[in-house]
Amino acid sequence: MADEWDWLKKVPGAPGSRGIPDVIPSISSGVPDDGAEARRAPVPVVGDDTNSSLKQGDLVASRWRIEEKVGEGAYGEVYRAFNTDYAETVALKTFHDRLLGDPRRREAFKREALTWVSLDWHPFILAATWAAVYSGRLFVETDYIAPDEDGRVTLADWLRLAPGPIQVIRALEWAIQFCLGMEHANAHGMSCHRDIKPTNILIDREGRVRIGDFGLALDIEQSWSGKAPQAAPSGGERPGRSVFAAGGPQVCGSPGYMAPEVLDGVEADVLSDIYSFGVVLWQMATGTPLSPFAPAFS
């Protein structure tokens, strides 16, 4: 394919570093030669169905060996995988092939993915280490955050399993860490997150915040001219879906965490991120979510 592309970033000396150069870009024409690029050429993932789930043992792009599916969302799946290039366990995010039908969507994904991948390492940001399109399917490799002894990986897990509000000291620590991570991202080209919510705030085994999912699929969906999936204010059949129709124009975000103006079709920005983070703070402080601010859904 003429538009296959591949971008790798590693940060030597940082946690999770694989000890290779900072940024190694590689944009392939899809016609591999006899050299190293041939070994990196796209390979089929699972049969001909690019929307099908990967299975344990599947080898993706001659690089990632699938170990287990660890998550699923409205626009893709997350797997624990073993990167055979540098022998390390990673998280591999996949995105449904419908997101590639429009060139604008592909470019939006590429822009957001490369911005995330090119971010300097930061202790409170989930490092994205590889972004690629292989055989018409989108992939982003990130650091793998293992669950703690209680099976918690995200702030949503902590809220779900907590008997009440998050302890004040812990909530303040996480709030400060989140703000420091977002400040770093904003200063390095990430204009806003667009989908701040507890499931996108990971907590590692050392108890530190790791911000993930910097609106990759949302930018793709914003340029999608088709009809978005419907969602009830409570989240409908897929709670927390990130793209839906709100009685008219398509909007992007998660019911219950979106700023009111975004529901009206205004483009998300830093201010709407602040609103979403405020809702997360409320949830940590009270142990209960706010009711979604949403018009009637049709």
PDB file of C-alpha atoms in Angstrom, residues 12-297:
ATOM      1  CA  PRO A  12      17.426   6.044  26.143  1.00  0.00           C
ATOM      2  CA  GLY A  13      17.840   6.107  29.892  1.00  0.00           C
ATOM      3  CA  ALA A  14      14.141   6.518  30.682  1.00  0.00           C
ATOM      4  CA  PRO A  15      12.039   3.809  32.328  1.00  0.00           C
ATOM      5  CA  GLY A  16      10.930   1.421  29.603  1.00  0.00           C
ATOM      6  CA  SER A  17      13.749   2.545  27.304  1.00  0.00           C
ATOM      7  CA  ARG A  18      15.026  -0.016  24.864  1.00  0.00           C
ATOM      8  CA  GLY A  19      18.399   1.649  24.491  1.00  0.00           C
ATOM      9  CA  ILE A  20      18.137   2.735  20.863  1.00  0.00           C
ATOM     10  CA  PRO A  21      18.111   6.194  19.243  1.00  0.00           C
ATOM     11  CA  ASP A  22      15.579   8.824  20.321  1.00  0.00           C
ATOM     12  CA  VAL A  23      13.513   8.945  17.127  1.00  0.00           C
ATOM     13  CA  ILE A  24      13.752   6.603  14.166  1.00  0.00           C
ATOM     14  CA  PRO A  25      11.204   7.496  11.467  1.00  0.00           C
ATOM     15  CA  SER A  26      10.519   5.113   8.609  1.00  0.00           C
ATOM     16  CA  ILE A  27       7.951   5.837   5.914  1.00  0.00           C
ATOM     17  CA  SER A  28       7.591   2.952   3.495  1.00  0.00           C
ATOM     18  CA  SER A  29       6.188   3.085  -0.015  1.00  0.00           C
ATOM     19  CA  GLY A  30       4.808  -0.391   0.568  1.00  0.00           C
ATOM     20  CA  VAL A  31       7.249  -1.881  -1.950  1.00  0.00           C
ATOM     21  CA  PRO A  32       9.958  -3.447   0.220  1.00  0.00           C
ATOM     22  CA  ASP A  33      13.479  -3.844  -1.088  1.00  0.00           C
ATOM     23  CA  ASP A  34      15.914  -6.609  -0.192  1.00  0.00           C
ATOM     24  CA  GLY A  35      17.279  -4.753   2.829  1.00  0.00           C
ATOM     25  CA  ALA A  36      16.106  -4.134   6.358  1.00  0.00           C
ATOM     26  CA  GLU A  37      12.875  -2.511   5.185  1.00  0.00           C
ATOM     27  CA  ALA A  38      11.753  -5.837   3.768  1.00  0.00           C
ATOM     28  CA  ARG A  39      11.926  -7.336   7.238  1.00  0.00           C
ATOM     29  CA  ARG A  40       9.664  -4.502   8.457  1.00  0.00           C
ATOM     30  CA  ALA A  41       7.151  -4.826   5.618  1.00  0.00           C
ATOM     31  CA  PRO A  42       3.432  -5.089   6.449  1.00  0.00           C
ATOM     32  CA  VAL A  43       2.169  -8.643   6.926  1.00  0.00           C
ATOM     33  CA  PRO A  44      -1.394  -9.949   7.292  1.00  0.00           C
ATOM     34  CA  VAL A  45      -2.747  -9.791  10.823  1.00  0.00           C
ATOM     35  CA  VAL A  46      -5.581 -12.309  11.078  1.00  0.00           C
ATOM     36  CA  GLY A  47      -6.985 -13.513   7.799  1.00  0.00           C
ATOM     37  CA  ASP A  48      -8.715 -10.917   5.658  1.00  0.00           C
ATOM     38  CA  ASP A  49     -10.916  -9.386   8.366  1.00  0.00           C
ATOM     39  CA  THR A  50      -9.114  -6.361   9.760  1.00  0.00           C
ATOM     40  CA  ASN A  51     -11.869  -5.882  12.343  1.00  0.00           C
ATOM     41  CA  SER A  52     -11.477  -9.373  13.816  1.00  0.00           C
ATOM     42  CA  SER A  53      -9.934  -9.782  17.235  1.00  0.00           C
ATOM     43  CA  LEU A  54      -6.367 -10.952  17.519  1.00  0.00           C
ATOM     44  CA  LYS A  55      -5.691 -14.258  19.229  1.00  0.00           C
ATOM     45  CA  GLN A  56      -3.008 -15.421  21.617  1.00  0.00           C
ATOM     46  CA  GLY A  57       0.086 -16.283  19.603  1.00  0.00           C
ATOM     47  CA  ASP A  58      -0.770 -14.139  16.555  1.00  0.00           C
ATOM     48  CA  LEU A  59       2.277 -12.362  15.148  1.00  0.00           C
ATOM     49  CA  VAL A  60       1.545  -8.829  13.969  1.00  0.00           C
ATOM     50  CA  ALA A  61       3.809  -7.194  11.385  1.00  0.00           C
ATOM     51  CA  SER A  62       6.632  -9.624  12.191  1.00  0.00           C
ATOM     52  CA  ARG A  63       7.084  -7.641  15.406  1.00  0.00           C
ATOM     53  CA  TRP A  64       4.367  -8.095  18.034  1.00  0.00           C
ATOM     54  CA  ARG A  65       3.321 -11.497  19.397  1.00  0.00           C
ATOM     55  CA  ILE A  66      -0.124 -11.271  20.992  1.00  0.00           C
ATOM     56  CA  GLU A  67      -0.387 -12.568  24.557  1.00  0.00           C
ATOM     57  CA  GLU A  68      -3.824 -11.456  25.768  1.00  0.00           C
ATOM     58  CA  LYS A  69      -6.621  -8.963  25.096  1.00  0.00           C
ATOM     59  CA  VAL A  70      -6.750  -6.626  28.086  1.00  0.00           C
ATOM     60  CA  GLY A  71      -9.289  -4.019  26.979  1.00  0.00           C
ATOM     61  CA  GLU A  72     -11.919  -3.065  24.415  1.00  0.00           C
ATOM     62  CA  GLY A  73     -13.538   0.256  23.532  1.00  0.00           C
ATOM     63  CA  ALA A  74     -15.824   1.899  21.013  1.00  0.00           C
ATOM     64  CA  TYR A  75     -13.055   2.292  18.453  1.00  0.00           C
ATOM     65  CA  GLY A  76     -10.660  -0.568  19.039  1.00  0.00           C
ATOM     66  CA  GLU A  77      -9.000  -3.075  21.327  1.00  0.00           C
ATOM     67  CA  VAL A  78      -5.935  -3.219  23.586  1.00  0.00           C
ATOM     68  CA  TYR A  79      -3.649  -6.227  23.847  1.00  0.00           C
ATOM     69  CA  ARG A  80      -0.723  -7.233  25.965  1.00  0.00           C
ATOM     70  CA  ALA A  81       1.929  -8.176  23.437  1.00  0.00           C
ATOM     71  CA  PHE A  82       5.584  -9.150  23.294  1.00  0.00           C
ATOM     72  CA  ASN A  83       7.732  -7.008  21.011  1.00  0.00           C
ATOM     73  CA  THR A  84      10.176  -9.467  19.477  1.00  0.00           C
ATOM     74  CA  ASP A  85      12.468  -6.683  18.220  1.00  0.00           C
ATOM     75  CA  TYR A  86      13.638  -5.780  21.718  1.00  0.00           C
ATOM     76  CA  ALA A  87      12.167  -8.587  23.843  1.00  0.00           C
ATOM     77  CA  GLU A  88       9.795  -6.561  26.010  1.00  0.00           C
ATOM     78  CA  THR A  89       6.139  -6.747  26.995  1.00  0.00           C
ATOM     79  CA  VAL A  90       4.130  -3.797  25.654  1.00  0.00           C
ATOM     80  CA  ALA A  91       0.524  -2.714  25.193  1.00  0.00           C
ATOM     81  CA  LEU A  92      -0.713  -2.731  21.595  1.00  0.00           C
ATOM     82  CA  LYS A  93      -3.768  -0.642  20.709  1.00  0.00           C
ATOM     83  CA  THR A  94      -5.649  -1.465  17.518  1.00  0.00           C
ATOM     84  CA  PHE A  95      -8.257   0.642  15.752  1.00  0.00           C
ATOM     85  CA  HIS A  96     -11.156  -0.536  13.585  1.00  0.00           C
ATOM     86  CA  ASP A  97     -10.451  -0.431   9.863  1.00  0.00           C
ATOM     87  CA  ARG A  98     -13.475   1.831   9.247  1.00  0.00           C
ATOM     88  CA  LEU A  99     -11.334   4.648  10.653  1.00  0.00           C
ATOM     89  CA  LEU A 100      -9.098   4.481   7.584  1.00  0.00           C
ATOM     90  CA  GLY A 101     -11.728   4.826   4.876  1.00  0.00           C
ATOM     91  CA  ASP A 102     -11.301   8.588   4.529  1.00  0.00           C
ATOM     92  CA  PRO A 103      -7.814  10.021   3.820  1.00  0.00           C
ATOM     93  CA  ARG A 104      -8.597  12.878   6.223  1.00  0.00           C
ATOM     94  CA  ARG A 105      -9.115  10.381   9.002  1.00  0.00           C
ATOM     95  CA  ARG A 106      -5.852   8.657   8.194  1.00  0.00           C
ATOM     96  CA  GLU A 107      -3.987  11.979   8.257  1.00  0.00           C
ATOM     97  CA  ALA A 108      -5.688  13.012  11.503  1.00  0.00           C
ATOM     98  CA  PHE A 109      -4.651   9.762  13.144  1.00  0.00           C
ATOM     99  CA  LYS A 110      -1.129  10.099  11.794  1.00  0.00           C
ATOM    100  CA  ARG A 111      -0.821  13.670  13.075  1.00  0.00           C
ATOM    101  CA  GLU A 112      -2.063  12.845  16.567  1.00  0.00           C
ATOM    102  CA  ALA A 113      -0.173   9.557  16.791  1.00  0.00           C
ATOM    103  CA  LEU A 114       3.128  11.083  15.738  1.00  0.00           C
ATOM    104  CA  THR A 115       2.665  13.954  18.190  1.00  0.00           C
ATOM    105  CA  TRP A 116       2.102  11.469  21.018  1.00  0.00           C
ATOM    106  CA  VAL A 117       5.001   9.260  19.937  1.00  0.00           C
ATOM    107  CA  SER A 118       7.358  12.231  19.603  1.00  0.00           C
ATOM    108  CA  LEU A 119       6.615  13.541  23.113  1.00  0.00           C
ATOM    109  CA  ASP A 120       9.681  13.566  25.335  1.00  0.00           C
ATOM    110  CA  TRP A 121       9.442  10.994  28.105  1.00  0.00           C
ATOM    111  CA  HIS A 122       7.541  12.211  31.156  1.00  0.00           C
ATOM    112  CA  PRO A 123       6.850  10.254  34.367  1.00  0.00           C
ATOM    113  CA  PHE A 124       3.115  11.000  34.294  1.00  0.00           C
ATOM    114  CA  ILE A 125       2.400  10.282  30.614  1.00  0.00           C
ATOM    115  CA  LEU A 126       1.915   6.819  29.184  1.00  0.00           C
ATOM    116  CA  ALA A 127       4.740   6.566  26.672  1.00  0.00           C
ATOM    117  CA  ALA A 128       3.636   5.817  23.113  1.00  0.00           C
ATOM    118  CA  THR A 129       6.620   4.121  21.518  1.00  0.00           C
ATOM    119  CA  TRP A 130       5.390   3.078  18.086  1.00  0.00           C
ATOM    120  CA  ALA A 131       2.603   4.146  15.727  1.00  0.00           C
ATOM    121  CA  ALA A 132       1.952   2.294  12.498  1.00  0.00           C
ATOM    122  CA  VAL A 133      -0.465   1.318   9.761  1.00  0.00           C
ATOM    123  CA  TYR A 134      -0.037  -2.286   8.669  1.00  0.00           C
ATOM    124  CA  SER A 135      -2.273  -4.086   6.186  1.00  0.00           C
ATOM    125  CA  GLY A 136      -4.879  -1.351   6.510  1.00  0.00           C
ATOM    126  CA  ARG A 137      -5.070  -1.541  10.300  1.00  0.00           C
ATOM    127  CA  LEU A 138      -3.983   1.072  12.834  1.00  0.00           C
ATOM    128  CA  PHE A 139      -1.632   0.234  15.705  1.00  0.00           C
ATOM    129  CA  VAL A 140      -0.129   2.203  18.574  1.00  0.00           C
ATOM    130  CA  GLU A 141       2.384   0.599  20.924  1.00  0.00           C
ATOM    131  CA  THR A 142       2.603   1.974  24.460  1.00  0.00           C
ATOM    132  CA  ASP A 143       4.251   0.988  27.700  1.00  0.00           C
ATOM    133  CA  TYR A 144       2.374  -1.843  29.381  1.00  0.00           C
ATOM    134  CA  ILE A 145       0.951  -1.029  32.817  1.00  0.00           C
ATOM    135  CA  ALA A 146       0.427  -4.242  34.757  1.00  0.00           C
ATOM    136  CA  PRO A 147      -2.540  -4.437  37.152  1.00  0.00           C
ATOM    137  CA  ASP A 148      -1.838  -4.245  40.862  1.00  0.00           C
ATOM    138  CA  GLU A 149      -2.619  -7.022  43.335  1.00  0.00           C
ATOM    139  CA  ASP A 150      -6.297  -5.993  43.288  1.00  0.00           C
ATOM    140  CA  GLY A 151      -6.496  -5.948  39.489  1.00  0.00           C
ATOM    141  CA  ARG A 152      -6.537  -2.133  39.237  1.00  0.00           C
ATOM    142  CA  VAL A 153      -5.003  -0.461  36.180  1.00  0.00           C
ATOM    143  CA  THR A 154      -6.973   2.763  35.724  1.00  0.00           C
ATOM    144  CA  LEU A 155      -8.463   5.415  37.969  1.00  0.00           C
ATOM    145  CA  ALA A 156     -11.833   3.964  36.972  1.00  0.00           C
ATOM    146  CA  ASP A 157     -10.793   0.680  38.602  1.00  0.00           C
ATOM    147  CA  TRP A 158      -9.807   2.512  41.793  1.00  0.00           C
ATOM    148  CA  LEU A 159     -13.137   4.346  41.872  1.00  0.00           C
ATOM    149  CA  ARG A 160     -15.087   1.175  41.185  1.00  0.00           C
ATOM    150  CA  LEU A 161     -13.392  -0.834  43.933  1.00  0.00           C
ATOM    151  CA  ALA A 162     -13.099   1.942  46.530  1.00  0.00           C
ATOM    152  CA  PRO A 163     -15.669   1.847  49.368  1.00  0.00           C
ATOM    153  CA  GLY A 164     -16.053   5.632  49.058  1.00  0.00           C
ATOM    154  CA  PRO A 165     -14.096   8.693  47.947  1.00  0.00           C
ATOM    155  CA  ILE A 166     -10.401   8.439  47.114  1.00  0.00           C
ATOM    156  CA  GLN A 167      -8.278   9.449  50.126  1.00  0.00           C
ATOM    157  CA  VAL A 168      -7.679  13.206  50.039  1.00  0.00           C
ATOM    158  CA  ILE A 169      -3.872  12.992  50.054  1.00  0.00           C
ATOM    159  CA  ARG A 170      -3.873  10.406  47.280  1.00  0.00           C
ATOM    160  CA  ALA A 171      -6.407  12.383  45.216  1.00  0.00           C
ATOM    161  CA  LEU A 172      -4.292  15.539  45.550  1.00  0.00           C
ATOM    162  CA  GLU A 173      -1.135  13.678  44.521  1.00  0.00           C
ATOM    163  CA  TRP A 174      -2.835  12.242  41.459  1.00  0.00           C
ATOM    164  CA  ALA A 175      -4.381  15.608  40.558  1.00  0.00           C
ATOM    165  CA  ILE A 176      -0.972  17.318  40.696  1.00  0.00           C
ATOM    166  CA  GLN A 177       0.644  14.532  38.680  1.00  0.00           C
ATOM    167  CA  PHE A 178      -2.090  14.758  36.064  1.00  0.00           C
ATOM    168  CA  CYS A 179      -1.659  18.534  35.749  1.00  0.00           C
ATOM    169  CA  LEU A 180       2.120  18.184  35.385  1.00  0.00           C
ATOM    170  CA  GLY A 181       1.670  15.571  32.678  1.00  0.00           C
ATOM    171  CA  MET A 182      -0.844  17.663  30.747  1.00  0.00           C
ATOM    172  CA  GLU A 183       1.341  20.764  31.101  1.00  0.00           C
ATOM    173  CA  HIS A 184       4.191  18.811  29.500  1.00  0.00           C
ATOM    174  CA  ALA A 185       1.963  17.526  26.686  1.00  0.00           C
ATOM    175  CA  ASN A 186       0.536  20.994  25.967  1.00  0.00           C
ATOM    176  CA  ALA A 187       4.035  22.474  25.850  1.00  0.00           C
ATOM    177  CA  HIS A 188       5.152  19.876  23.309  1.00  0.00           C
ATOM    178  CA  GLY A 189       2.464  20.119  20.650  1.00  0.00           C
ATOM    179  CA  MET A 190      -0.528  18.298  22.149  1.00  0.00           C
ATOM    180  CA  SER A 191      -3.122  21.075  22.083  1.00  0.00           C
ATOM    181  CA  CYS A 192      -5.628  19.193  24.246  1.00  0.00           C
ATOM    182  CA  HIS A 193      -6.583  15.677  25.300  1.00  0.00           C
ATOM    183  CA  ARG A 194     -10.261  15.695  24.232  1.00  0.00           C
ATOM    184  CA  ASP A 195     -11.333  12.661  26.261  1.00  0.00           C
ATOM    185  CA  ILE A 196     -10.287  13.061  29.900  1.00  0.00           C
ATOM    186  CA  LYS A 197     -12.028  10.459  32.050  1.00  0.00           C
ATOM    187  CA  PRO A 198     -11.034   7.876  34.677  1.00  0.00           C
ATOM    188  CA  THR A 199     -10.495   5.073  32.147  1.00  0.00           C
ATOM    189  CA  ASN A 200      -7.874   7.187  30.348  1.00  0.00           C
ATOM    190  CA  ILE A 201      -5.926   7.874  33.556  1.00  0.00           C
ATOM    191  CA  LEU A 202      -3.787   4.855  34.358  1.00  0.00           C
ATOM    192  CA  ILE A 203      -2.225   4.226  37.762  1.00  0.00           C
ATOM    193  CA  ASP A 204       1.000   2.203  37.685  1.00  0.00           C
ATOM    194  CA  ARG A 205       2.137  -0.227  40.365  1.00  0.00           C
ATOM    195  CA  GLU A 206       4.170   2.551  42.035  1.00  0.00           C
ATOM    196  CA  GLY A 207       0.961   4.563  42.444  1.00  0.00           C
ATOM    197  CA  ARG A 208       1.793   7.166  39.797  1.00  0.00           C
ATOM    198  CA  VAL A 209      -0.557   8.643  37.217  1.00  0.00           C
ATOM    199  CA  ARG A 210       0.094   7.748  33.574  1.00  0.00           C
ATOM    200  CA  ILE A 211      -2.093   9.740  31.152  1.00  0.00           C
ATOM    201  CA  GLY A 212      -3.094   7.791  28.058  1.00  0.00           C
ATOM    202  CA  ASP A 213      -5.243   7.999  24.924  1.00  0.00           C
ATOM    203  CA  PHE A 214      -4.511  11.532  23.757  1.00  0.00           C
ATOM    204  CA  GLY A 215      -7.603  11.756  21.549  1.00  0.00           C
ATOM    205  CA  LEU A 216      -6.234   9.623  18.713  1.00  0.00           C
ATOM    206  CA  ALA A 217      -9.495   8.178  17.467  1.00  0.00           C
ATOM    207  CA  LEU A 218     -11.403  11.352  18.288  1.00  0.00           C
ATOM    208  CA  ASP A 219      -9.554  13.421  15.700  1.00  0.00           C
ATOM    209  CA  ILE A 220     -10.184  10.685  13.170  1.00  0.00           C
ATOM    210  CA  GLU A 221     -13.861  10.607  14.027  1.00  0.00           C
ATOM    211  CA  GLN A 222     -14.174  14.391  13.859  1.00  0.00           C
ATOM    212  CA  SER A 223     -13.423  14.205  10.142  1.00  0.00           C
ATOM    213  CA  TRP A 224     -15.817  11.294   9.621  1.00  0.00           C
ATOM    214  CA  SER A 225     -18.813  12.445   7.596  1.00  0.00           C
ATOM    215  CA  GLY A 226     -20.849   9.325   8.335  1.00  0.00           C
ATOM    216  CA  LYS A 227     -23.436   9.023  11.077  1.00  0.00           C
ATOM    217  CA  ALA A 228     -21.960   8.426  14.511  1.00  0.00           C
ATOM    218  CA  PRO A 229     -23.208   5.692  16.842  1.00  0.00           C
ATOM    219  CA  GLN A 230     -26.021   6.722  19.149  1.00  0.00           C
ATOM    220  CA  ALA A 231     -25.594   6.706  22.913  1.00  0.00           C
ATOM    221  CA  ALA A 232     -27.971   7.311  25.791  1.00  0.00           C
ATOM    222  CA  PRO A 233     -26.928   9.869  28.432  1.00  0.00           C
ATOM    223  CA  SER A 234     -26.000   7.003  30.744  1.00  0.00           C
ATOM    224  CA  GLY A 235     -23.670   5.564  28.139  1.00  0.00           C
ATOM    225  CA  GLY A 236     -26.204   3.267  26.479  1.00  0.00           C
ATOM    226  CA  GLU A 237     -25.057  -0.202  25.494  1.00  0.00           C
ATOM    227  CA  ARG A 238     -21.399   0.858  25.593  1.00  0.00           C
ATOM    228  CA  PRO A 239     -20.863   3.050  28.660  1.00  0.00           C
ATOM    229  CA  GLY A 240     -18.284   5.751  28.108  1.00  0.00           C
ATOM    230  CA  ARG A 241     -18.266   5.568  24.331  1.00  0.00           C
ATOM    231  CA  SER A 242     -16.275   8.432  22.878  1.00  0.00           C
ATOM    232  CA  VAL A 243     -18.226   9.267  19.716  1.00  0.00           C
ATOM    233  CA  PHE A 244     -21.956   9.737  19.445  1.00  0.00           C
ATOM    234  CA  ALA A 245     -24.745  11.846  17.956  1.00  0.00           C
ATOM    235  CA  ALA A 246     -26.412  14.253  20.367  1.00  0.00           C
ATOM    236  CA  GLY A 247     -29.722  14.952  18.684  1.00  0.00           C
ATOM    237  CA  GLY A 248     -27.982  16.492  15.674  1.00  0.00           C
ATOM    238  CA  PRO A 249     -24.302  17.092  14.954  1.00  0.00           C
ATOM    239  CA  GLN A 250     -21.744  14.431  15.738  1.00  0.00           C
ATOM    240  CA  VAL A 251     -19.737  15.205  18.847  1.00  0.00           C
ATOM    241  CA  CYS A 252     -16.689  13.541  20.352  1.00  0.00           C
ATOM    242  CA  GLY A 253     -16.140  12.799  24.010  1.00  0.00           C
ATOM    243  CA  SER A 254     -17.612  10.714  26.804  1.00  0.00           C
ATOM    244  CA  PRO A 255     -21.046  11.464  28.287  1.00  0.00           C
ATOM    245  CA  GLY A 256     -20.669  12.727  31.815  1.00  0.00           C
ATOM    246  CA  TYR A 257     -17.208  14.202  31.250  1.00  0.00           C
ATOM    247  CA  MET A 258     -17.772  16.502  28.257  1.00  0.00           C
ATOM    248  CA  ALA A 259     -18.007  20.265  28.595  1.00  0.00           C
ATOM    249  CA  PRO A 260     -21.470  21.625  27.676  1.00  0.00           C
ATOM    250  CA  GLU A 261     -20.097  23.651  24.756  1.00  0.00           C
ATOM    251  CA  VAL A 262     -18.548  20.519  23.224  1.00  0.00           C
ATOM    252  CA  LEU A 263     -21.986  18.903  23.306  1.00  0.00           C
ATOM    253  CA  ASP A 264     -23.145  21.897  21.264  1.00  0.00           C
ATOM    254  CA  GLY A 265     -20.542  21.140  18.615  1.00  0.00           C
ATOM    255  CA  VAL A 266     -17.792  23.563  19.686  1.00  0.00           C
ATOM    256  CA  GLU A 267     -14.318  22.142  19.081  1.00  0.00           C
ATOM    257  CA  ALA A 268     -12.623  20.786  22.199  1.00  0.00           C
ATOM    258  CA  ASP A 269      -9.725  22.790  23.619  1.00  0.00           C
ATOM    259  CA  VAL A 270      -7.765  23.267  26.836  1.00  0.00           C
ATOM    260  CA  LEU A 271     -10.798  24.831  28.535  1.00  0.00           C
ATOM    261  CA  SER A 272     -12.982  21.813  27.820  1.00  0.00           C
ATOM    262  CA  ASP A 273     -10.149  19.606  29.102  1.00  0.00           C
ATOM    263  CA  ILE A 274     -10.217  21.591  32.353  1.00  0.00           C
ATOM    264  CA  TYR A 275     -13.958  21.001  32.656  1.00  0.00           C
ATOM    265  CA  SER A 276     -13.506  17.257  32.123  1.00  0.00           C
ATOM    266  CA  PHE A 277     -10.720  17.144  34.693  1.00  0.00           C
ATOM    267  CA  GLY A 278     -12.975  19.004  37.137  1.00  0.00           C
ATOM    268  CA  VAL A 279     -15.552  16.240  36.783  1.00  0.00           C
ATOM    269  CA  VAL A 280     -12.825  13.661  37.490  1.00  0.00           C
ATOM    270  CA  LEU A 281     -11.791  15.626  40.596  1.00  0.00           C
ATOM    271  CA  TRP A 282     -15.411  15.654  41.765  1.00  0.00           C
ATOM    272  CA  GLN A 283     -15.619  11.909  41.299  1.00  0.00           C
ATOM    273  CA  MET A 284     -12.419  11.306  43.287  1.00  0.00           C
ATOM    274  CA  ALA A 285     -13.608  13.617  46.073  1.00  0.00           C
ATOM    275  CA  THR A 286     -17.137  12.225  46.359  1.00  0.00           C
ATOM    276  CA  GLY A 287     -16.848   8.684  45.052  1.00  0.00           C
ATOM    277  CA  THR A 288     -19.767   9.264  42.670  1.00  0.00           C
ATOM    278  CA  PRO A 289     -19.894  10.611  39.091  1.00  0.00           C
ATOM    279  CA  LEU A 290     -21.805  13.689  38.020  1.00  0.00           C
ATOM    280  CA  SER A 291     -24.887  13.122  35.886  1.00  0.00           C
ATOM    281  CA  PRO A 292     -24.057  13.741  32.224  1.00  0.00           C
ATOM    282  CA  PHE A 293     -24.823  17.244  31.011  1.00  0.00           C
ATOM    283  CA  ALA A 294     -26.571  16.277  27.807  1.00  0.00           C
ATOM    284  CA  PRO A 295     -29.655  17.164  25.765  1.00  0.00           C
ATOM    285  CA  ALA A 296     -32.204  14.532  24.853  1.00  0.00           C
ATOM    286  CA  PHE A 297     -30.635  11.845  22.682  1.00  0.00           C
TER     287      PHE A 297
END
